CSV table of C-alpha atoms and ligand atoms in Angstrom, one decimal:
chain,number,residue,atom,x,y,z
A,146,UNK,CA,2.5,7.9,-21.5
A,147,UNK,CA,0.1,7.2,-24.4
A,148,UNK,CA,-3.5,7.8,-23.6
A,149,UNK,CA,-6.7,7.6,-25.6
A,150,UNK,CA,-8.4,10.9,-25.8
A,151,UNK,CA,-12.2,10.7,-26.2
A,152,UNK,CA,-12.2,14.3,-27.7
A,153,UNK,CA,-10.0,13.3,-30.6
A,154,UNK,CA,-10.8,9.6,-30.7
A,155,UNK,CA,-7.1,8.8,-30.8
A,156,UNK,CA,-4.4,7.4,-28.6
A,157,UNK,CA,-2.0,10.4,-28.1
A,158,UNK,CA,1.2,11.2,-26.2
A,159,UNK,CA,0.0,12.6,-22.8
A,160,UNK,CA,0.8,16.3,-22.6
A,161,UNK,CA,0.3,18.8,-19.8
A,162,UNK,CA,0.1,22.6,-19.8
A,163,UNK,CA,2.8,22.9,-17.1
A,164,UNK,CA,5.7,20.4,-17.7
A,165,UNK,CA,5.6,17.4,-15.3
A,166,UNK,CA,2.5,18.6,-13.5
A,167,UNK,CA,-1.1,17.3,-14.1
A,168,UNK,CA,-4.2,19.2,-13.2
A,169,UNK,CA,-6.8,16.4,-13.0
A,170,UNK,CA,-10.5,16.5,-12.4
A,171,UNK,CA,-13.0,13.7,-11.7
A,172,UNK,CA,-16.8,13.8,-11.7
A,173,UNK,CA,-17.7,12.6,-8.2
A,174,UNK,CA,-20.7,10.7,-7.0
A,175,UNK,CA,-24.3,11.9,-6.7
A,176,UNK,CA,-24.8,11.1,-3.0
A,177,UNK,CA,-28.4,10.0,-2.8
A,178,UNK,CA,-27.6,6.3,-2.4
A,179,UNK,CA,-24.7,3.9,-2.0
A,180,UNK,CA,-22.3,3.7,-4.9
A,181,UNK,CA,-22.7,0.5,-6.9
A,182,UNK,CA,-19.7,-1.5,-8.0
A,183,UNK,CA,-20.1,-0.1,-11.5
A,184,UNK,CA,-19.6,3.4,-10.3
A,185,UNK,CA,-16.6,2.1,-8.4
A,186,UNK,CA,-15.1,0.6,-11.5
A,187,UNK,CA,-14.8,4.1,-12.8
A,188,UNK,CA,-13.2,5.3,-9.6
A,189,UNK,CA,-10.8,2.4,-9.5
A,190,UNK,CA,-9.5,3.0,-13.0
A,191,UNK,CA,-9.2,6.8,-12.4
A,192,UNK,CA,-7.3,6.0,-9.2
A,193,UNK,CA,-4.9,3.8,-11.1
A,194,UNK,CA,-4.4,6.5,-13.7
A,195,UNK,CA,-3.6,9.1,-11.1
A,196,UNK,CA,-1.1,6.7,-9.3
A,197,UNK,CA,0.5,5.8,-12.6
A,198,UNK,CA,1.1,9.4,-13.5
A,199,UNK,CA,2.7,10.0,-10.1
A,200,UNK,CA,4.8,6.8,-10.6
A,201,UNK,CA,5.8,8.2,-14.0
A,202,UNK,CA,7.2,11.3,-12.3
A,203,UNK,CA,4.4,13.8,-12.6
A,204,UNK,CA,3.0,15.8,-9.7
A,205,UNK,CA,-0.8,15.6,-9.7
A,206,UNK,CA,-3.4,18.0,-8.4
A,207,UNK,CA,-6.6,15.9,-8.3
A,208,UNK,CA,-10.0,17.5,-7.7
A,209,UNK,CA,-13.4,15.9,-7.3
A,210,UNK,CA,-16.9,17.2,-6.8
A,211,UNK,CA,-19.6,15.7,-4.7
A,212,UNK,CA,-23.0,16.2,-6.3
A,213,UNK,CA,-25.4,17.1,-3.5
A,214,UNK,CA,-27.8,19.4,-5.5
A,215,UNK,CA,-29.1,19.9,-9.0
A,216,UNK,CA,-28.7,16.4,-10.6
A,217,UNK,CA,-32.1,15.4,-11.9
A,218,UNK,CA,-33.0,11.8,-12.7
A,219,UNK,CA,-32.4,12.4,-16.4
A,220,UNK,CA,-29.0,14.0,-17.2
A,221,UNK,CA,-30.9,16.4,-19.5
A,222,UNK,CA,-32.6,18.5,-16.8
A,223,UNK,CA,-35.8,16.5,-16.6
A,224,UNK,CA,-37.3,14.2,-14.0
A,225,UNK,CA,-37.0,14.3,-10.3
A,226,UNK,CA,-34.2,15.7,-8.2
A,227,UNK,CA,-32.1,12.7,-7.2
A,228,UNK,CA,-31.3,14.1,-3.7
A,229,UNK,CA,-34.9,14.8,-2.9
A,230,UNK,CA,-35.8,11.3,-4.0
A,231,UNK,CA,-33.2,9.9,-1.6
A,232,UNK,CA,-34.3,12.1,1.3
A,233,UNK,CA,-38.0,11.1,0.8
A,234,UNK,CA,-37.1,7.5,0.6
A,235,UNK,CA,-35.3,7.6,4.0
A,236,UNK,CA,-37.4,10.3,5.7
A,237,UNK,CA,-34.3,12.4,6.3
A,238,UNK,CA,-33.2,15.9,5.1
A,239,UNK,CA,-31.2,16.3,1.9
A,240,UNK,CA,-28.1,17.3,3.9
A,241,UNK,CA,-28.4,14.3,6.1
A,242,UNK,CA,-28.6,12.0,3.1
A,243,UNK,CA,-25.7,13.8,1.5
A,244,UNK,CA,-23.4,13.4,4.5
A,245,UNK,CA,-24.4,9.8,5.1
A,246,UNK,CA,-23.7,8.7,1.5
A,247,UNK,CA,-20.6,10.8,1.1
A,248,UNK,CA,-19.1,9.0,4.1
A,249,UNK,CA,-20.3,5.7,2.7
A,250,UNK,CA,-18.7,6.5,-0.6
A,251,UNK,CA,-15.3,7.2,1.0
A,252,UNK,CA,-15.6,4.1,3.2
A,253,UNK,CA,-16.0,2.0,0.0
A,254,UNK,CA,-13.1,3.8,-1.5
A,255,UNK,CA,-11.0,3.0,1.5
A,256,UNK,CA,-11.8,-0.7,1.2
A,257,UNK,CA,-10.9,-0.6,-2.5
A,258,UNK,CA,-7.6,1.3,-1.9
A,259,UNK,CA,-8.9,4.3,-3.9
A,260,UNK,CA,-7.0,7.3,-2.7
A,261,UNK,CA,-9.0,10.4,-1.7
A,262,UNK,CA,-8.4,13.2,-4.2
A,263,UNK,CA,-6.4,16.2,-3.0
A,264,UNK,CA,-9.6,18.3,-3.0
A,265,UNK,CA,-13.1,17.1,-2.6
A,266,UNK,CA,-15.8,19.8,-2.9
A,267,UNK,CA,-19.5,19.4,-2.4
A,268,UNK,CA,-21.5,21.5,-4.9
A,269,UNK,CA,-23.5,23.2,-2.2
A,270,UNK,CA,-20.3,24.7,-0.8
A,271,UNK,CA,-19.5,26.8,-3.9
A,272,UNK,CA,-22.8,28.5,-5.0
A,273,UNK,CA,-21.3,32.0,-5.2
A,274,UNK,CA,-18.7,30.8,-7.7
A,275,UNK,CA,-21.5,29.2,-9.9
A,276,UNK,CA,-23.5,32.4,-9.7
A,277,UNK,CA,-20.5,34.4,-10.9
A,278,UNK,CA,-20.0,32.1,-13.9
A,279,UNK,CA,-23.7,32.2,-14.9
A,280,UNK,CA,-23.7,36.0,-14.6
A,281,UNK,CA,-20.6,36.2,-16.9
A,282,UNK,CA,-22.2,33.8,-19.4
A,283,UNK,CA,-25.3,36.1,-19.5
A,284,UNK,CA,-23.2,39.2,-19.9
A,285,UNK,CA,-21.3,37.6,-22.8
A,286,UNK,CA,-24.5,36.6,-24.5
A,287,UNK,CA,-24.1,32.8,-24.1
A,288,UNK,CA,-27.1,32.4,-21.8
A,289,UNK,CA,-30.7,33.6,-21.6
A,290,UNK,CA,-33.5,33.8,-19.1
A,291,UNK,CA,-36.7,31.9,-19.9
A,292,UNK,CA,-39.6,30.9,-17.7
A,293,UNK,CA,-37.6,32.0,-14.7
A,294,UNK,CA,-34.6,29.7,-15.4
A,295,UNK,CA,-31.2,30.6,-16.9
A,296,UNK,CA,-30.3,28.5,-19.9
A,297,UNK,CA,-27.1,28.0,-21.9
A,298,UNK,CA,-27.7,28.8,-25.6
A,299,UNK,CA,-25.9,26.1,-27.5
A,300,UNK,CA,-26.7,27.8,-30.9
A,301,UNK,CA,-24.0,30.4,-29.9
A,302,UNK,CA,-21.2,27.8,-30.4
A,303,UNK,CA,-19.6,26.8,-33.7
A,304,UNK,CA,-18.8,23.4,-32.3
A,305,UNK,CA,-21.1,22.2,-29.5
A,306,UNK,CA,-20.7,18.4,-30.1
A,307,UNK,CA,-17.2,17.3,-29.0
A,308,UNK,CA,-17.2,13.6,-28.4
A,309,UNK,CA,-19.4,12.3,-31.2
A,310,UNK,CA,-21.3,13.8,-34.1
A,311,UNK,CA,-24.8,15.2,-33.7
A,312,UNK,CA,-26.6,12.1,-34.9
A,313,UNK,CA,-24.9,9.8,-32.5
A,314,UNK,CA,-25.4,12.2,-29.5
A,315,UNK,CA,-29.1,12.8,-30.4
A,316,UNK,CA,-29.6,9.0,-30.6
A,317,UNK,CA,-28.1,8.7,-27.1
A,318,UNK,CA,-30.4,11.3,-25.7
A,319,UNK,CA,-33.4,9.8,-27.6
A,320,UNK,CA,-33.0,6.5,-25.8
A,321,UNK,CA,-32.5,8.1,-22.3
A,322,UNK,CA,-35.5,7.4,-20.1
A,323,UNK,CA,-37.8,10.1,-18.9
A,324,UNK,CA,-36.8,12.9,-21.3
A,325,UNK,CA,-39.6,15.5,-21.6
A,326,UNK,CA,-39.6,18.6,-23.8
A,327,UNK,CA,-38.9,21.8,-21.9
A,328,UNK,CA,-40.8,24.6,-23.8
A,329,UNK,CA,-38.4,27.3,-22.4
A,330,UNK,CA,-35.5,26.0,-24.3
A,331,UNK,CA,-34.7,27.8,-27.6
A,332,UNK,CA,-32.7,24.8,-28.9
A,333,UNK,CA,-33.1,21.2,-28.1
A,334,UNK,CA,-29.7,20.8,-26.4
A,335,UNK,CA,-29.8,24.0,-24.4
A,336,UNK,CA,-29.3,23.2,-20.7
A,337,UNK,CA,-30.2,24.8,-17.4
A,338,UNK,CA,-27.5,26.9,-15.6
A,339,UNK,CA,-29.7,28.1,-12.8
A,340,UNK,CA,-33.2,27.0,-11.8
A,341,UNK,CA,-35.4,29.6,-10.2
A,342,UNK,CA,-38.8,28.2,-11.1
A,343,UNK,CA,-38.2,25.0,-9.4
A,344,UNK,CA,-40.7,22.4,-10.4
A,345,UNK,CA,-40.2,20.8,-7.0
A,346,UNK,CA,-42.3,22.7,-4.4
A,347,UNK,CA,-40.5,20.9,-1.7
A,348,UNK,CA,-37.0,21.8,-3.1
A,349,UNK,CA,-35.0,21.9,0.2
A,350,UNK,CA,-31.8,23.6,-1.0
A,351,UNK,CA,-32.2,27.0,-2.5
A,352,UNK,CA,-30.1,30.2,-2.6
A,353,UNK,CA,-30.5,33.8,-3.5
A,354,UNK,CA,-29.3,34.8,-6.9
A,355,UNK,CA,-29.7,37.8,-9.2
A,356,UNK,CA,-32.4,35.8,-11.0
A,357,UNK,CA,-34.4,34.9,-7.8
A,358,UNK,CA,-34.2,32.2,-5.3
A,359,UNK,CA,-33.2,28.9,-6.8
A,360,UNK,CA,-30.4,26.3,-7.3
A,361,UNK,CA,-27.7,25.5,-9.9
A,362,UNK,CA,-28.0,23.1,-12.8
A,363,UNK,CA,-25.9,20.0,-12.6
A,364,UNK,CA,-23.3,20.7,-15.2
A,365,UNK,CA,-22.2,24.1,-13.8
A,366,UNK,CA,-20.9,22.6,-10.6
A,367,UNK,CA,-18.1,20.7,-12.3
A,368,UNK,CA,-17.0,23.7,-14.4
A,369,UNK,CA,-17.1,25.9,-11.3
A,370,UNK,CA,-15.2,23.5,-9.0
A,371,UNK,CA,-12.6,22.7,-11.5
A,372,UNK,CA,-12.0,26.4,-12.4
A,373,UNK,CA,-11.5,27.2,-8.7
A,374,UNK,CA,-9.2,24.4,-7.8
A,375,UNK,CA,-7.5,23.4,-11.1
A,376,UNK,CA,-7.2,26.8,-12.6
A,377,UNK,CA,-8.0,27.9,-16.2
A,378,UNK,CA,-6.1,25.1,-17.9
A,379,UNK,CA,-7.2,21.6,-17.1
A,380,UNK,CA,-5.0,18.7,-18.4
A,381,UNK,CA,-7.2,15.7,-17.8
A,382,UNK,CA,-10.9,15.2,-17.1
A,383,UNK,CA,-12.3,11.8,-16.1
A,384,UNK,CA,-15.6,10.2,-15.7
A,385,UNK,CA,-17.7,7.2,-16.7
A,386,UNK,CA,-18.6,7.0,-20.4
A,387,UNK,CA,-22.3,8.0,-19.8
A,388,UNK,CA,-20.9,11.4,-18.6
A,389,UNK,CA,-19.5,12.3,-22.0
A,390,UNK,CA,-22.9,13.5,-23.3
A,391,UNK,CA,-24.5,15.7,-22.3
A,392,UNK,CA,-22.6,16.4,-19.0
A,393,UNK,CA,-19.0,16.8,-20.3
A,394,UNK,CA,-20.2,18.4,-23.6
A,395,UNK,CA,-22.0,21.0,-21.5
A,396,UNK,CA,-19.1,21.5,-19.1
A,397,UNK,CA,-16.9,22.3,-22.2
A,398,UNK,CA,-19.5,24.6,-23.7
A,399,UNK,CA,-19.9,26.7,-20.5
A,400,UNK,CA,-16.2,26.7,-19.4
A,401,UNK,CA,-14.8,27.7,-22.7
A,402,UNK,CA,-17.5,30.4,-23.3
A,403,UNK,CA,-16.7,31.7,-19.8
A,404,UNK,CA,-12.9,31.6,-20.2
A,405,UNK,CA,-12.7,32.6,-23.9
A,406,UNK,CA,-10.0,30.0,-24.6
A,407,UNK,CA,-9.7,26.2,-24.8
A,408,UNK,CA,-10.1,24.5,-21.4
A,409,UNK,CA,-9.4,20.8,-21.1
A,410,UNK,CA,-7.2,18.9,-23.6
A,411,UNK,CA,-7.6,15.2,-22.6
A,412,UNK,CA,-10.8,13.3,-21.8
A,413,UNK,CA,-10.6,9.9,-20.1
A,414,UNK,CA,-13.8,7.9,-20.1
A,415,UNK,CA,-14.3,4.5,-18.3
A,416,UNK,CA,-16.7,2.1,-20.0
A,417,UNK,CA,-19.4,0.5,-18.0
A,418,UNK,CA,-19.7,-2.5,-15.8
A,419,UNK,CA,-22.5,-4.5,-17.1
A,420,UNK,CA,-24.5,-7.5,-15.9
A,421,UNK,CA,-26.1,-10.0,-18.2
A,422,UNK,CA,-29.2,-7.8,-18.3
A,423,UNK,CA,-27.3,-4.6,-19.3
A,424,UNK,CA,-25.6,-1.6,-17.6
A,425,UNK,CA,-25.5,-1.7,-13.8
A,426,UNK,CA,-27.5,1.4,-12.7
A,427,UNK,CA,-29.3,2.6,-9.6
A,428,UNK,CA,-32.5,3.5,-11.4
A,429,UNK,CA,-33.1,-0.2,-12.1
A,430,UNK,CA,-33.5,-0.7,-8.3
A,431,UNK,CA,-31.2,-3.6,-7.6
A,432,UNK,CA,-27.5,-3.0,-7.6
A,433,UNK,CA,-24.4,-4.4,-6.1
A,434,UNK,CA,-22.4,-2.7,-3.4
A,435,UNK,CA,-19.0,-3.3,-1.8
A,436,UNK,CA,-20.8,-4.2,1.5
A,437,UNK,CA,-22.7,-6.9,-0.3
A,438,UNK,CA,-19.5,-8.4,-1.8
A,439,UNK,CA,-18.1,-8.5,1.8
A,440,UNK,CA,-21.2,-10.1,3.2
A,441,UNK,CA,-20.8,-12.8,0.6
A,442,UNK,CA,-17.2,-13.4,1.7
A,443,UNK,CA,-15.3,-11.6,-1.0
A,444,UNK,CA,-12.3,-9.3,-0.3
A,445,UNK,CA,-13.1,-5.9,-1.9
A,446,UNK,CA,-9.5,-6.0,-3.3
A,447,UNK,CA,-10.5,-9.1,-5.3
A,448,UNK,CA,-13.0,-6.8,-7.0
A,449,UNK,CA,-10.2,-4.3,-7.7
A,450,UNK,CA,-8.1,-7.1,-9.1
A,451,UNK,CA,-11.0,-8.2,-11.3
A,452,UNK,CA,-11.3,-4.6,-12.7
A,453,UNK,CA,-7.6,-4.3,-13.3
A,454,UNK,CA,-7.6,-7.5,-15.4
A,455,UNK,CA,-9.5,-5.8,-18.2
A,456,UNK,CA,-9.1,-2.6,-20.1
A,457,UNK,CA,-11.0,0.5,-19.1
A,458,UNK,CA,-12.2,1.2,-22.7
A,459,UNK,CA,-14.1,-2.1,-22.9
A,460,UNK,CA,-17.3,-2.9,-21.2
A,461,UNK,CA,-16.8,-5.4,-18.3
A,462,UNK,CA,-19.3,-8.1,-17.6
A,463,UNK,CA,-19.9,-8.8,-13.9
A,464,UNK,CA,-20.9,-12.3,-12.8
A,465,UNK,CA,-20.4,-14.1,-9.5
A,466,UNK,CA,-18.4,-16.8,-11.4
A,467,UNK,CA,-16.1,-14.1,-12.8
A,468,UNK,CA,-15.6,-12.7,-9.3
A,469,UNK,CA,-14.9,-16.2,-7.9
A,470,UNK,CA,-12.2,-16.6,-10.5
A,471,UNK,CA,-10.7,-13.2,-9.6
A,472,UNK,CA,-10.8,-14.0,-5.9
A,473,UNK,CA,-9.1,-17.4,-6.6
A,474,UNK,CA,-6.4,-15.8,-8.7
A,475,UNK,CA,-5.8,-13.1,-6.1
A,476,UNK,CA,-5.5,-15.6,-3.3
A,477,UNK,CA,-3.0,-17.7,-5.3
A,478,UNK,CA,-0.9,-14.6,-6.1
A,479,UNK,CA,-0.8,-13.7,-2.4
A,480,UNK,CA,0.3,-17.3,-1.5
A,481,UNK,CA,3.1,-17.1,-4.0
A,482,UNK,CA,4.3,-13.7,-2.6
A,483,UNK,CA,4.0,-15.0,1.0
A,484,UNK,CA,6.4,-17.8,0.0
A,485,UNK,CA,9.1,-15.3,-1.0
A,486,UNK,CA,11.9,-14.7,1.5
A,487,UNK,CA,12.9,-11.1,2.1
A,488,UNK,CA,16.2,-12.3,3.6
A,489,UNK,CA,17.1,-14.0,0.4
A,490,UNK,CA,19.9,-11.7,-0.8
A,491,UNK,CA,19.7,-7.9,-1.1
A,492,UNK,CA,17.8,-5.8,-3.6
A,493,UNK,CA,19.5,-5.7,-7.0
A,494,UNK,CA,18.9,-2.2,-8.1
A,495,UNK,CA,19.7,-2.8,-11.8
A,496,UNK,CA,17.1,-5.6,-12.0
A,497,UNK,CA,14.6,-3.4,-10.1
A,498,UNK,CA,15.1,-0.5,-12.5
A,499,UNK,CA,14.8,-2.8,-15.5
A,500,UNK,CA,11.5,-4.1,-14.3
A,501,UNK,CA,10.2,-0.7,-13.4
A,502,UNK,CA,11.0,0.7,-16.9
A,503,UNK,CA,9.2,-2.2,-18.6
A,504,UNK,CA,6.2,-1.7,-16.3
A,505,UNK,CA,6.0,2.0,-17.2
A,506,UNK,CA,6.2,1.2,-20.9
A,507,UNK,CA,3.5,-1.5,-20.7
A,508,UNK,CA,1.0,0.2,-18.4
A,509,UNK,CA,1.8,3.5,-20.0
A,510,UNK,CA,0.3,2.2,-23.2
A,511,UNK,CA,-3.2,3.6,-22.7
A,512,UNK,CA,-3.4,2.4,-19.0
A,513,UNK,CA,-3.0,-1.2,-19.8
A,514,UNK,CA,-3.7,-2.5,-16.3
A,515,UNK,CA,-4.0,-6.2,-17.4
A,516,UNK,CA,-0.3,-5.9,-18.5
A,517,UNK,CA,0.3,-4.5,-15.0
A,518,UNK,CA,-1.1,-7.7,-13.5
A,519,UNK,CA,0.9,-9.8,-15.9
A,520,UNK,CA,4.0,-7.9,-14.7
A,521,UNK,CA,3.4,-9.2,-11.2
A,522,UNK,CA,3.7,-12.8,-12.4
A,523,UNK,CA,6.7,-11.9,-14.5
A,524,UNK,CA,8.3,-10.5,-11.3
A,525,UNK,CA,7.6,-13.7,-9.4
A,526,UNK,CA,9.4,-15.7,-12.2
A,527,UNK,CA,12.3,-13.3,-12.5
A,528,UNK,CA,15.8,-14.8,-12.3
A,529,UNK,CA,16.7,-12.9,-9.2
A,530,UNK,CA,16.7,-13.3,-5.4
A,531,UNK,CA,13.6,-13.0,-3.1
A,532,UNK,CA,14.5,-9.5,-1.8
A,533,UNK,CA,14.6,-8.1,-5.4
A,534,UNK,CA,11.3,-9.8,-6.3
A,535,UNK,CA,9.6,-8.3,-3.3
A,536,UNK,CA,11.0,-4.9,-4.1
A,537,UNK,CA,9.6,-5.1,-7.7
A,538,UNK,CA,6.2,-6.2,-6.4
A,539,UNK,CA,6.1,-3.5,-3.8
A,540,UNK,CA,7.0,-0.9,-6.5
A,541,UNK,CA,4.3,-2.0,-8.9
A,542,UNK,CA,1.8,-2.0,-6.1
A,543,UNK,CA,2.3,1.7,-5.7
A,544,UNK,CA,0.2,1.9,-8.9
A,545,UNK,CA,-2.0,-1.2,-8.7
A,546,UNK,CA,-2.8,-0.9,-4.9
A,547,UNK,CA,-3.6,-4.5,-4.2
A,548,UNK,CA,-2.0,-4.4,-0.7
A,549,UNK,CA,0.2,-7.3,-1.9
A,550,UNK,CA,3.0,-7.2,0.6
A,551,UNK,CA,0.7,-6.4,3.5
A,552,UNK,CA,-1.7,-9.2,2.7
A,553,UNK,CA,1.2,-11.7,2.1
A,554,UNK,CA,2.7,-10.8,5.5
A,555,UNK,CA,-0.7,-11.5,7.1
A,556,UNK,CA,-0.9,-14.8,5.3
A,557,UNK,CA,2.6,-15.7,6.5
A,558,UNK,CA,1.7,-14.9,10.1
A,559,UNK,CA,-1.5,-17.0,9.9
A,560,UNK,CA,0.5,-19.9,8.5
A,561,UNK,CA,3.2,-19.6,11.2
A,562,UNK,CA,0.6,-19.5,13.9
A,563,UNK,CA,-1.0,-22.7,12.7
A,564,UNK,CA,-0.5,-25.4,15.3
A,565,UNK,CA,-1.0,-29.0,15.1
A,566,UNK,CA,-1.9,-31.2,18.0
A,567,UNK,CA,-2.0,-34.9,17.7
A,568,UNK,CA,-3.4,-37.6,20.0
A,569,UNK,CA,-4.2,-41.2,19.1
A,570,UNK,CA,-3.9,-40.6,15.4
A,571,UNK,CA,-6.4,-37.6,15.6
A,572,UNK,CA,-4.8,-34.4,14.3
A,573,UNK,CA,-6.1,-30.9,15.2
A,574,UNK,CA,-5.0,-28.0,13.0
A,575,UNK,CA,-5.7,-24.5,14.4
A,576,UNK,CA,-4.6,-21.0,14.8
A,577,UNK,CA,-2.3,-21.4,17.7
A,578,UNK,CA,-4.3,-21.7,20.9
A,579,UNK,CA,-3.5,-24.9,22.9
A,580,UNK,CA,-6.7,-24.5,25.0
A,581,UNK,CA,-8.8,-24.6,21.9
A,582,UNK,CA,-6.8,-27.4,20.4
A,583,UNK,CA,-7.5,-29.4,23.6
A,584,UNK,CA,-11.3,-28.8,23.3
A,585,UNK,CA,-11.3,-29.8,19.7
A,586,UNK,CA,-9.4,-32.9,20.6
A,587,UNK,CA,-11.9,-33.7,23.4
A,588,UNK,CA,-14.7,-33.3,20.8
A,589,UNK,CA,-12.9,-35.8,18.5
A,590,UNK,CA,-12.5,-38.3,21.3
A,591,UNK,CA,-16.2,-37.9,22.3
A,592,UNK,CA,-17.2,-38.6,18.7
A,593,UNK,CA,-14.9,-41.7,18.6
A,594,UNK,CA,-16.7,-43.0,21.7
A,595,UNK,CA,-20.0,-42.3,20.0
A,596,UNK,CA,-20.9,-39.7,22.7
A,597,UNK,CA,-22.5,-37.4,20.2
A,598,UNK,CA,-24.3,-35.3,22.8
A,599,UNK,CA,-20.9,-34.4,24.4
A,600,UNK,CA,-19.4,-33.8,21.0
A,601,UNK,CA,-22.2,-31.4,20.1
A,602,UNK,CA,-21.9,-29.7,23.5
A,603,UNK,CA,-18.2,-29.0,22.9
A,604,UNK,CA,-19.0,-27.7,19.4
A,605,UNK,CA,-21.5,-25.3,20.8
A,606,UNK,CA,-19.1,-24.2,23.5
A,607,UNK,CA,-16.5,-23.5,20.8
A,608,UNK,CA,-19.0,-21.7,18.6
A,609,UNK,CA,-19.9,-19.4,21.6
A,610,UNK,CA,-16.2,-18.5,21.6
A,611,UNK,CA,-16.3,-17.6,17.9
A,612,UNK,CA,-14.6,-20.8,16.8
A,613,UNK,CA,-15.7,-22.9,13.8
A,614,UNK,CA,-14.6,-26.5,13.7
A,615,UNK,CA,-14.5,-28.5,10.4
A,616,UNK,CA,-14.0,-32.2,10.3
A,617,UNK,CA,-11.2,-33.3,7.9
A,618,UNK,CA,-9.8,-36.7,7.2
A,619,UNK,CA,-7.9,-38.0,10.2
A,620,UNK,CA,-9.0,-35.1,12.5
A,621,UNK,CA,-10.4,-31.6,12.6
A,622,UNK,CA,-9.3,-28.0,11.9
A,623,UNK,CA,-10.5,-24.9,13.5
A,624,UNK,CA,-10.5,-21.2,12.8
A,625,UNK,CA,-11.8,-18.0,14.3
A,626,UNK,CA,-14.8,-16.5,12.6
B,280,LIG,P1,-23.2,9.1,-10.3
B,280,LIG,O1,-23.0,8.8,-8.8
B,280,LIG,O2,-24.5,8.4,-10.9
B,280,LIG,O3,-23.1,10.5,-10.7
B,280,LIG,O4,-22.1,8.3,-11.1
B,280,LIG,C1,-20.7,8.3,-10.6
B,280,LIG,C2,-19.8,7.8,-11.7
B,280,LIG,O5,-20.0,6.4,-12.1
B,280,LIG,C3,-19.9,8.6,-13.0
B,280,LIG,O6,-18.6,8.9,-13.5
B,280,LIG,C4,-20.6,7.6,-13.9
B,280,LIG,O7,-20.3,7.9,-15.3
B,280,LIG,C5,-20.1,6.3,-13.5
B,280,LIG,N1,-20.9,5.1,-13.8
B,280,LIG,C6,-22.3,5.0,-13.7
B,280,LIG,N2,-22.7,3.8,-14.0
B,280,LIG,C7,-21.6,3.1,-14.3
B,280,LIG,C8,-21.4,1.7,-14.7
B,280,LIG,N3,-22.4,0.8,-14.8
B,280,LIG,N4,-20.1,1.3,-14.9
B,280,LIG,C9,-19.0,2.2,-14.7
B,280,LIG,N5,-19.2,3.5,-14.4
B,280,LIG,C10,-20.5,3.9,-14.1
B,281,LIG,ZN1,-19.0,16.4,-13.7
């Protein structure tokens, strides 16, 4: 595959340290609140990338951290501890908050068909490993103690800036909210490896270390977790674009200084989901969650479909109108698939292989997921039988994960179960329950006789059974709600 590498600013052939095997790391969520659908855009695109690599014949070892300590409200070690803020907001302990929002995150992932990585490691579970790395960095002269904290000394590196040049990165830091000067830092971009002098008196999570009781800085967790589960050579590191600097830059600085050799070759960054008023973020207060989309009647997979329609390296603007369009297109696609007949012929392997090869070529061009969606419509139009079309769609869905065949089967069942009862020119369409049909018919007759009290009584009786009746020309239709 060809993949854009943020470290070289170029689209390059994807290469791995061990042939046909990918060591992949993803920055996981900070579990102090629900994930917003912007965060989940990043996880959807990373999920498709992993599934595409597997589809393309690689084995993948995917690792993700859960940030449950150390992430301050500014990525540059200033501001409040995000976990403490969450715990205070909800009058719970930090660990209760962490467990609750970790579970909520994976529940959202389940609804969006995002596969759970092979290894998921909370930062609080690996403190000894972080202490070992910090000790080595001190021994090698890459770190120093100041004011009770351990800092990484960025002046020890020939190339600290990786993703952009210094001016661009400094500009990015300059605009970040809440950045205060830390007088302990020798250089502006030095960062904390270990806090002992916590500025939070109520800091709940702290551990013994050679430098006193304290807790790790945010960046060290990703280096430590990846080194443990991915080994010394990482092939692919993923995250949202805001993670590039300073988080990923600092991960590279400390990992390579610790190892003494290059660490990760390819960097994959997903651009932001924006609203009309800018980047979606939790610090702004209001943000959209998967549960909210569901409450408003959207299928979470319609949001996945919406994300796949655009390229991961472009900002994506969210609006309800855009989501309506995606839900409409997704429903139409499912209807078309539901109309295919699996008993129409048998799978033509040559056609299936031809379509698969084209899909790999197109989506393999820097994870072009919108071409992946187009490929679904091409499959529907293919000059082949129903069985082959279904096999092609099923195959592509291993990567796109839109539950296409499963949802189409559900739709077919629903359509088959629909019954029609007719009496005196009044037609009742429902979901296949003659007793309900009869009640709806009785309501129609009561209305015809202008006995509205009786008609309303029957409607209420149906409502109590979870049935919603809608009047349509020439009759009524009902469905379970
Ligand atoms: P956090 O839980 O804040 O650590 O963020 C989790 C992931 O979501 C990180 O990879 C972020 O870079 C990413 N992210 C944050 N905001 C957005 C956004 N508006 N659109 C897409 N990804 C985002
Ligand atoms: Zn990270």
